[in-house]
XYZ file of C-alpha atoms in Angstrom:
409
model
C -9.055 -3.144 -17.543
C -6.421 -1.444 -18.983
C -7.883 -1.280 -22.273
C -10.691 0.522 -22.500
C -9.922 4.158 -21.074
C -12.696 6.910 -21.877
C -10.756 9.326 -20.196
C -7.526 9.206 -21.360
C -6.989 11.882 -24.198
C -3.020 11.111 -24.748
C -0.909 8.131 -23.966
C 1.784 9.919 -24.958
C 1.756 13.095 -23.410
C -0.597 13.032 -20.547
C -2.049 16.261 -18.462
C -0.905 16.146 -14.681
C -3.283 18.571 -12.338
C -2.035 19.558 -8.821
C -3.775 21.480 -6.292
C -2.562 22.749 -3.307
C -2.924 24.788 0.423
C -6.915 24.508 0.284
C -7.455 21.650 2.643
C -8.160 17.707 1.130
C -11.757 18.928 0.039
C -11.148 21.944 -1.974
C -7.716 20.510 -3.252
C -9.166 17.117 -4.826
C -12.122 19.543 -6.878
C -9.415 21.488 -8.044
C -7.529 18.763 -9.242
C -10.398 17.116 -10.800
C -11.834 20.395 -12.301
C -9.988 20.385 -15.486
C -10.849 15.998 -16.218
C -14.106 15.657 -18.168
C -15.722 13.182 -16.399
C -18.623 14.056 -18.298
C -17.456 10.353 -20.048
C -18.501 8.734 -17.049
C -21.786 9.495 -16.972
C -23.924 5.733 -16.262
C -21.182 4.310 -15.545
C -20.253 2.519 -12.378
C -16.881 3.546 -10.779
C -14.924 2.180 -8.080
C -12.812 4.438 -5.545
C -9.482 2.473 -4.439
C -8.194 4.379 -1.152
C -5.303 3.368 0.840
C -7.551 2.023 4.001
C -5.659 -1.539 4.652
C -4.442 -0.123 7.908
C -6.675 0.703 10.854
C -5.272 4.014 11.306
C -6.777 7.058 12.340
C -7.098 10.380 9.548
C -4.608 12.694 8.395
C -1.938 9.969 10.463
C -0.042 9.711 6.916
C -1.112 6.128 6.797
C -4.443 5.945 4.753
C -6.241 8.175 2.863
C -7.863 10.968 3.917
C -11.621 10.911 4.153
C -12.250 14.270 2.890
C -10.166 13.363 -0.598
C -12.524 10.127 -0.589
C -15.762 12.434 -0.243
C -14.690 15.327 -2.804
C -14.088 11.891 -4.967
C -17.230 10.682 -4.436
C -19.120 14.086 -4.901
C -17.512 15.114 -8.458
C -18.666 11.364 -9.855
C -21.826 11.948 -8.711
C -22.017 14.932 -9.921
C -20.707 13.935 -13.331
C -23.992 11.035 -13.129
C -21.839 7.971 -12.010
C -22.822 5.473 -10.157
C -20.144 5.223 -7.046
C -18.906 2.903 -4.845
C -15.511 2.631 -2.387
C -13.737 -0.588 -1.820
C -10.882 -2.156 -0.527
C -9.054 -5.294 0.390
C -7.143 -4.815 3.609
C -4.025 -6.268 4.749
C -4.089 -9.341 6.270
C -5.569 -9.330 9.743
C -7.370 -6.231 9.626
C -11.380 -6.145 9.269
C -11.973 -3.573 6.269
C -14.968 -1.946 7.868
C -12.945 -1.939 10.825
C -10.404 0.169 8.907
C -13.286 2.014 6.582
C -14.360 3.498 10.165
C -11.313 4.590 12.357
C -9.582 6.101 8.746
C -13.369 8.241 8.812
C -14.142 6.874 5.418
C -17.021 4.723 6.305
C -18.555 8.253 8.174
C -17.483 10.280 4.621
C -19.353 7.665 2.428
C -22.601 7.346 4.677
C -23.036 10.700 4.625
C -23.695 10.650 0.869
C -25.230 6.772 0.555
C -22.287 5.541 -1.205
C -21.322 1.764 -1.143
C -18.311 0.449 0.925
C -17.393 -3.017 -0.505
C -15.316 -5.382 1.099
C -13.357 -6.612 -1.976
C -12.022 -9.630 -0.622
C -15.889 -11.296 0.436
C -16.676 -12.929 -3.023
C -14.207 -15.351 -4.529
C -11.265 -14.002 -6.834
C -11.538 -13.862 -10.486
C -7.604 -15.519 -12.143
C -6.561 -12.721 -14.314
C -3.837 -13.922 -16.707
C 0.201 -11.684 -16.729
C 1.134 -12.127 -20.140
C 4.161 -9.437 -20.393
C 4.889 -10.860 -16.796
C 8.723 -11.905 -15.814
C 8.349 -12.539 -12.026
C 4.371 -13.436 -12.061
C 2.133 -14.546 -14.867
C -0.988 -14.438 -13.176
C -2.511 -12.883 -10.295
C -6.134 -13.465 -8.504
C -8.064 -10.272 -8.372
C -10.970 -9.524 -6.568
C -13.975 -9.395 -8.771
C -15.175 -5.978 -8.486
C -12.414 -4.191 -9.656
C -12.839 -6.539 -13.098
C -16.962 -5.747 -12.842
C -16.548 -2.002 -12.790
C -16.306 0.199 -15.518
C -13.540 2.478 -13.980
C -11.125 2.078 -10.765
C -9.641 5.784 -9.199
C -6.647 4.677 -7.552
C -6.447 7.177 -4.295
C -3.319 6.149 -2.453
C -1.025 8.412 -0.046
C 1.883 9.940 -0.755
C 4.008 7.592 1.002
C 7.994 6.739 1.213
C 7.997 2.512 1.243
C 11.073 0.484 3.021
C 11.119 -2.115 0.123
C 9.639 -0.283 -2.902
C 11.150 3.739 -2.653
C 7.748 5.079 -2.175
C 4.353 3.870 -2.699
C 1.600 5.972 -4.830
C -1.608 4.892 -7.268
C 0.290 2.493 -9.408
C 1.535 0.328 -6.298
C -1.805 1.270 -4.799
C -3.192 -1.548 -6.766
C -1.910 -4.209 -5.035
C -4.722 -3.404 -2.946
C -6.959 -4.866 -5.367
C -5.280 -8.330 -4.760
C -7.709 -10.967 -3.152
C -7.059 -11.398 0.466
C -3.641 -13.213 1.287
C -2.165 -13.102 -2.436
C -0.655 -9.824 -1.957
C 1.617 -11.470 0.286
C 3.000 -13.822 -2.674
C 4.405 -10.627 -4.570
C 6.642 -10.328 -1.537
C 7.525 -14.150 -1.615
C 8.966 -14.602 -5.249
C 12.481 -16.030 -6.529
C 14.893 -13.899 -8.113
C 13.820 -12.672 -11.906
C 16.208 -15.163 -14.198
C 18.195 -12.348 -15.618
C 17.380 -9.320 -13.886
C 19.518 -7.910 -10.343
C 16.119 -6.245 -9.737
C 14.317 -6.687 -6.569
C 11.405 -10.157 -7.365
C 8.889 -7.475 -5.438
C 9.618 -4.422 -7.500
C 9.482 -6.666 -11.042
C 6.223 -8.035 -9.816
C 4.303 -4.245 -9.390
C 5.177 -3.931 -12.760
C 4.278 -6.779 -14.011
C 0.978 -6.279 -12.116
C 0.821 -2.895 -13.645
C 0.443 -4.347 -17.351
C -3.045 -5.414 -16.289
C -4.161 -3.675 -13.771
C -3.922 -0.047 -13.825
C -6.318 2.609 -12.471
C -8.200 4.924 -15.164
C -7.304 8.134 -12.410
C -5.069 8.748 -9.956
C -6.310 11.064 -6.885
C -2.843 10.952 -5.104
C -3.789 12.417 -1.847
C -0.708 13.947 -0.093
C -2.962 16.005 2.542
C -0.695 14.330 5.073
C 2.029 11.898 3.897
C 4.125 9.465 5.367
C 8.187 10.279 4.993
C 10.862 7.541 5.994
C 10.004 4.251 7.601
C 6.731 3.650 4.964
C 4.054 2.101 4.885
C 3.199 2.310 8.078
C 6.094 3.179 10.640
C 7.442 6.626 8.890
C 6.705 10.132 10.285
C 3.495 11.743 9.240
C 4.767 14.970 6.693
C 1.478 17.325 5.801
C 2.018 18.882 2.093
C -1.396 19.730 1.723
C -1.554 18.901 -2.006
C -3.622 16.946 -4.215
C -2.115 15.118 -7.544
C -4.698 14.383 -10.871
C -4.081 12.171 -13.825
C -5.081 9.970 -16.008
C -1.966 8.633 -16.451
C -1.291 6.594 -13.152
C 2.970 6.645 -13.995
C 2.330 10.671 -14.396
C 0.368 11.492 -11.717
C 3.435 9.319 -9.877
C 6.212 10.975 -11.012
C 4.609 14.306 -10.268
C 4.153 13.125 -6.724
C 7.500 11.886 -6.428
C 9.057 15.052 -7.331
C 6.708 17.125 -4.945
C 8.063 14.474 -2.394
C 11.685 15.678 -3.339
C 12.426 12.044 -5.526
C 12.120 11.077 -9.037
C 10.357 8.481 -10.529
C 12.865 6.926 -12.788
C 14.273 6.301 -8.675
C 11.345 4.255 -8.145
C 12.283 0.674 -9.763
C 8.814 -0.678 -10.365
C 7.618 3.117 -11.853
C 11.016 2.803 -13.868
C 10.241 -0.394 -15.452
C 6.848 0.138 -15.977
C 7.174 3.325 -18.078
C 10.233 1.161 -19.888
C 7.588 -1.515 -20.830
C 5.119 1.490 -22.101
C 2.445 1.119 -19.737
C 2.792 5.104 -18.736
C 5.234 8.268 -18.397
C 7.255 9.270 -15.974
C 9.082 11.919 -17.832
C 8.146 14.988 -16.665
C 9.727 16.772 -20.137
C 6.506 15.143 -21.758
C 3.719 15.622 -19.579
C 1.390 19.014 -19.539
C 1.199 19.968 -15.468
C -1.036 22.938 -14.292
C -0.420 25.031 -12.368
C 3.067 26.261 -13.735
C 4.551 27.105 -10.353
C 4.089 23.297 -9.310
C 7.446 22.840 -8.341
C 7.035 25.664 -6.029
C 4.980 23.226 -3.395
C 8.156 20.638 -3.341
C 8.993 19.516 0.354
C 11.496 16.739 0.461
C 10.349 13.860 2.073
C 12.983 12.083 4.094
C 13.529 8.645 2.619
C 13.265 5.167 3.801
C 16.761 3.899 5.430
C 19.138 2.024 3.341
C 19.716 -0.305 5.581
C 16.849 -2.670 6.980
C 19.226 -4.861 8.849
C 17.227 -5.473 11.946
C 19.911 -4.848 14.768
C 18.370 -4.056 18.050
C 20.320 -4.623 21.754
C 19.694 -7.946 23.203
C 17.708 -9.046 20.637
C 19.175 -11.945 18.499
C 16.856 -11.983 15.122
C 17.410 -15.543 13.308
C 16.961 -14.574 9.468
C 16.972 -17.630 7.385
C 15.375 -17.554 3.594
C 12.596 -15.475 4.658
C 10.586 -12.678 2.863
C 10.108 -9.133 2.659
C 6.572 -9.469 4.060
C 8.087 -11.070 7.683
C 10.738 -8.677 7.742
C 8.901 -5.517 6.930
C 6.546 -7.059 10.187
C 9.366 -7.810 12.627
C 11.083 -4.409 11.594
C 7.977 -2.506 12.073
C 7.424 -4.570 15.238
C 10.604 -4.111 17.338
C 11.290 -0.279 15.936
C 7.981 0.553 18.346
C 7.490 -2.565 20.754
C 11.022 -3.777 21.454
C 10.987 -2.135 24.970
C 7.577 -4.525 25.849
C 9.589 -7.917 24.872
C 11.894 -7.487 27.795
C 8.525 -7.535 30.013
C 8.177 -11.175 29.486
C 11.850 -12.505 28.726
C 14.081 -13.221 30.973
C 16.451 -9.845 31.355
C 19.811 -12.210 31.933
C 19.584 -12.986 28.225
C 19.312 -12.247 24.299
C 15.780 -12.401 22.682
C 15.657 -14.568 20.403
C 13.298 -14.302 17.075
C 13.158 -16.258 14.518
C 11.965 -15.917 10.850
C 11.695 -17.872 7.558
C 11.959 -21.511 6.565
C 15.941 -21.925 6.447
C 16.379 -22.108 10.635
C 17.150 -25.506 12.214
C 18.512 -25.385 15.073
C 17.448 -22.489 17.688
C 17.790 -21.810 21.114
C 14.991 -23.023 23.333
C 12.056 -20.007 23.898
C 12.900 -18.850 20.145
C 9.908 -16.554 19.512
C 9.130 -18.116 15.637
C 7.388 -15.787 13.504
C 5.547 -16.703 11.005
C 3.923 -19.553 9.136
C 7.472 -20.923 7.464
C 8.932 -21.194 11.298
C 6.489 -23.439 11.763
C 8.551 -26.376 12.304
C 10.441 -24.867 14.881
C 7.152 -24.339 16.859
C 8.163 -26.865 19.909
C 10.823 -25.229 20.917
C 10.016 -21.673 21.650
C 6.623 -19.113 21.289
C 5.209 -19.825 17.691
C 2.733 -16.749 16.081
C 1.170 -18.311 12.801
C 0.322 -15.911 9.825
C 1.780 -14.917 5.976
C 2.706 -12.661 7.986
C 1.265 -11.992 11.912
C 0.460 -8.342 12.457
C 1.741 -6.802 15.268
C -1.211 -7.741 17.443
C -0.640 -11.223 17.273
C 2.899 -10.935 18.525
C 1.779 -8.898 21.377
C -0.704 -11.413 22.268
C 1.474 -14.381 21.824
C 4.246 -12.854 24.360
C 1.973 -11.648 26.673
C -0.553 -14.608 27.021
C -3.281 -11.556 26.562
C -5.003 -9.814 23.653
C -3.153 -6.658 23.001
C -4.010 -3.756 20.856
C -1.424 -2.685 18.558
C -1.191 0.182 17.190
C 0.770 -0.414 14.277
C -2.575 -2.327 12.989
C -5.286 -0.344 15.350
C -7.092 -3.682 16.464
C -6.751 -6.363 19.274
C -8.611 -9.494 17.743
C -7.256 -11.946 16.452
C -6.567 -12.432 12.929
C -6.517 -14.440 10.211
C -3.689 -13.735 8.597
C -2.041 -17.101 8.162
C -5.977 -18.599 5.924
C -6.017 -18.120 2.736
């Protein structure tokens, strides 16, 4: 999908459009206004929002519905055929998600399509430039349609630096093999991170034809999903996904040669991220910069009277147990004994653990005798709460109570 591109008009020196201060609507037609997406006319598109979470809108987590609907309007308009999809992270129902983020509402308004991209079975899609994957399994639609518009939100990311339309493609990853780019080796001769070498990778194949970045309301700090909500009110355009990036990064007070998959993607050629060669309207876009405050350094999970047993596990687990105790640590104590440590356990390396170890995660599996086991690649947060408290649980770092999946393939 990255080679046929009817509306690029320079590789190398794309046209960046932001709009700003006229509400998610009126920003994303502005932003779109100067594209001519009269190339798209027959042609079947698919929308790629940020709606893995169940999360309500304008939270800084998903996309915003009204940047979904202006998207959806202006390829009508322009006489293509439209439809939204997404495949959600693992555990969470996509319509479930398409509703509370007020997409579903946005898109039956106008009869568009929501597609659940992870329903029909995944098409193998072949990495040759890749160094830390060589193949990834995509869900078919994306492959089926004749242009994806990554719409992702402008979002600081504890592993990653931030996460905007190129990452936003991970999204388009059937069901739990989005979990596998956080599960890799180290890259034979590269001191870069397995996960940041794989988005780029994945980026060689699978790039949007548009970015809509949507930074109505962002998410600064603990991203994905645990940050502060930061409203900019701005809307980022290109055709060039690594432009429309670095753009966003700077309105977000970073740079994209920060950004290690964005950096090593525009090294490999797959886009730009120097701002020295790109054309961006208006002229005073600098002027709507608000720095965003970044993700901590340090992700060491230290909490009082909680013992976390970290033994060769992955990003995914961590990012869940870090997201888990930084809101929920005060409920654990409600079911341990108070006279002792917590105990949590993650990844395959443990052996020996004190008895009641709560074991997250499928690789603690072995442990699962001794202690509270929650299966999944990883649990979301609403299996945990369930699992300690014998109950189902709504959590509101995933916005849903049943229980999931997340450990099937």
């Amino acid at each position: 999908m990255t080679a046929d591109h009817p509306l690029l008009q320079s590789s190398a020196h794309p046209s960046v459009h932001v709009a700003q201060g006229s509400g998610p609507y009126a920003n994303t037609r502005r932003a779109l206004k100067p594209v001519d997406l009269s190339r798209v006319r027959g042609r079947r598109v698919l929308l790629k929002p940020n709606a893995g979470r169940v999360a309500p809108p304008a939270s800084g987590v998903t996309t915003h519905p009204d940047v979904v609907a202006a998207a959806i309007d202006a390829f009508r308009e322009a006489g293509a055929q439209v439809a939204v999809g997404e495949s959600p992270i693992l555990g969470v129902d996509v319509q479930e998600a398409f509703e509370a983020t007020g997409i579903a509402a946005a898109a039956l308004r106008r009869d568009c399509p929501l597609i659940d991209l992870d329903e029909r079975d995944c098409v193998e899609l072949p990495v040759p430039e890749g160094r830390a994957i060589h193949g990834l399994k995509v869900c078919a639609e994306v492959l089926e349609f004749d242009l994806v518009v990554s719409i992702p939100v402008m979002k600081m990311h504890m592993h990653t630096g931030a996460t905007l339309s190129v990452k936003n493609m991970k999204g388009c990853l059937w069901r739990r093999s989005k979990v596998e780019l956080h599960m890799l080796p180290p890259v034979e001769g590269s001191d870069q991170k397995p996960i940041d070498v794989a988005i780029a990778d994945m980026s060689s194949v699978l790039r949007a034809h548009l970015a809509v970045v949507d930074g109505t309301v962002g998410m600064e700090g603990l991203g994905p999903s645990a940050g502060q909500a930061k409203p900019l009110d701005a809307v980022v355009v290109s055709t060039d996904t690594f432009a429309a990036d670095a753009v966003a990064c700077r309105l977000m007070g970073t740079e994209a040669e920060r950004i290690p998959h964005l950096r090593m993607g525009a090294d490999r050629g797959y886009g730009v991220i120097d701002l020295g060669r790109m054309a961006v309207t208006p002229e005073n876009w600098r002027d709507w910069t608000s720095p965003f405050a970044p993700p901590p350094e340090n992700l060491t999970i230290q909490f009082p009277n909680i013992t976390v047993w970290d033994n060769n596990s992955c990003s995914a687990c961590q990012s869940t147990l870090l997201l888990f105790l930084t809101r929920y640590r005060q409920r654990l104590f409600d079911y341990f004994p108070r006279n002792r440590p917590v105990n949590i356990a993650i990844g395959r390396g443990n052996t020996d653990l004190p008895e009641g170890t709560l074991c997250i995660g499928n690789c603690t599996a072995k442990q699962r005798g001794g202690g509270i086991f929650v299966p999944g690649c990883p649990p979301v947060g609403s299996q945990i709460l369930t699992a300690i408290s014998g109950k189902p649980t709504i959590d509101s770092l995933n916005g849903h109570s049943k229980p999931s999946d997340a450990g099937e393939g």
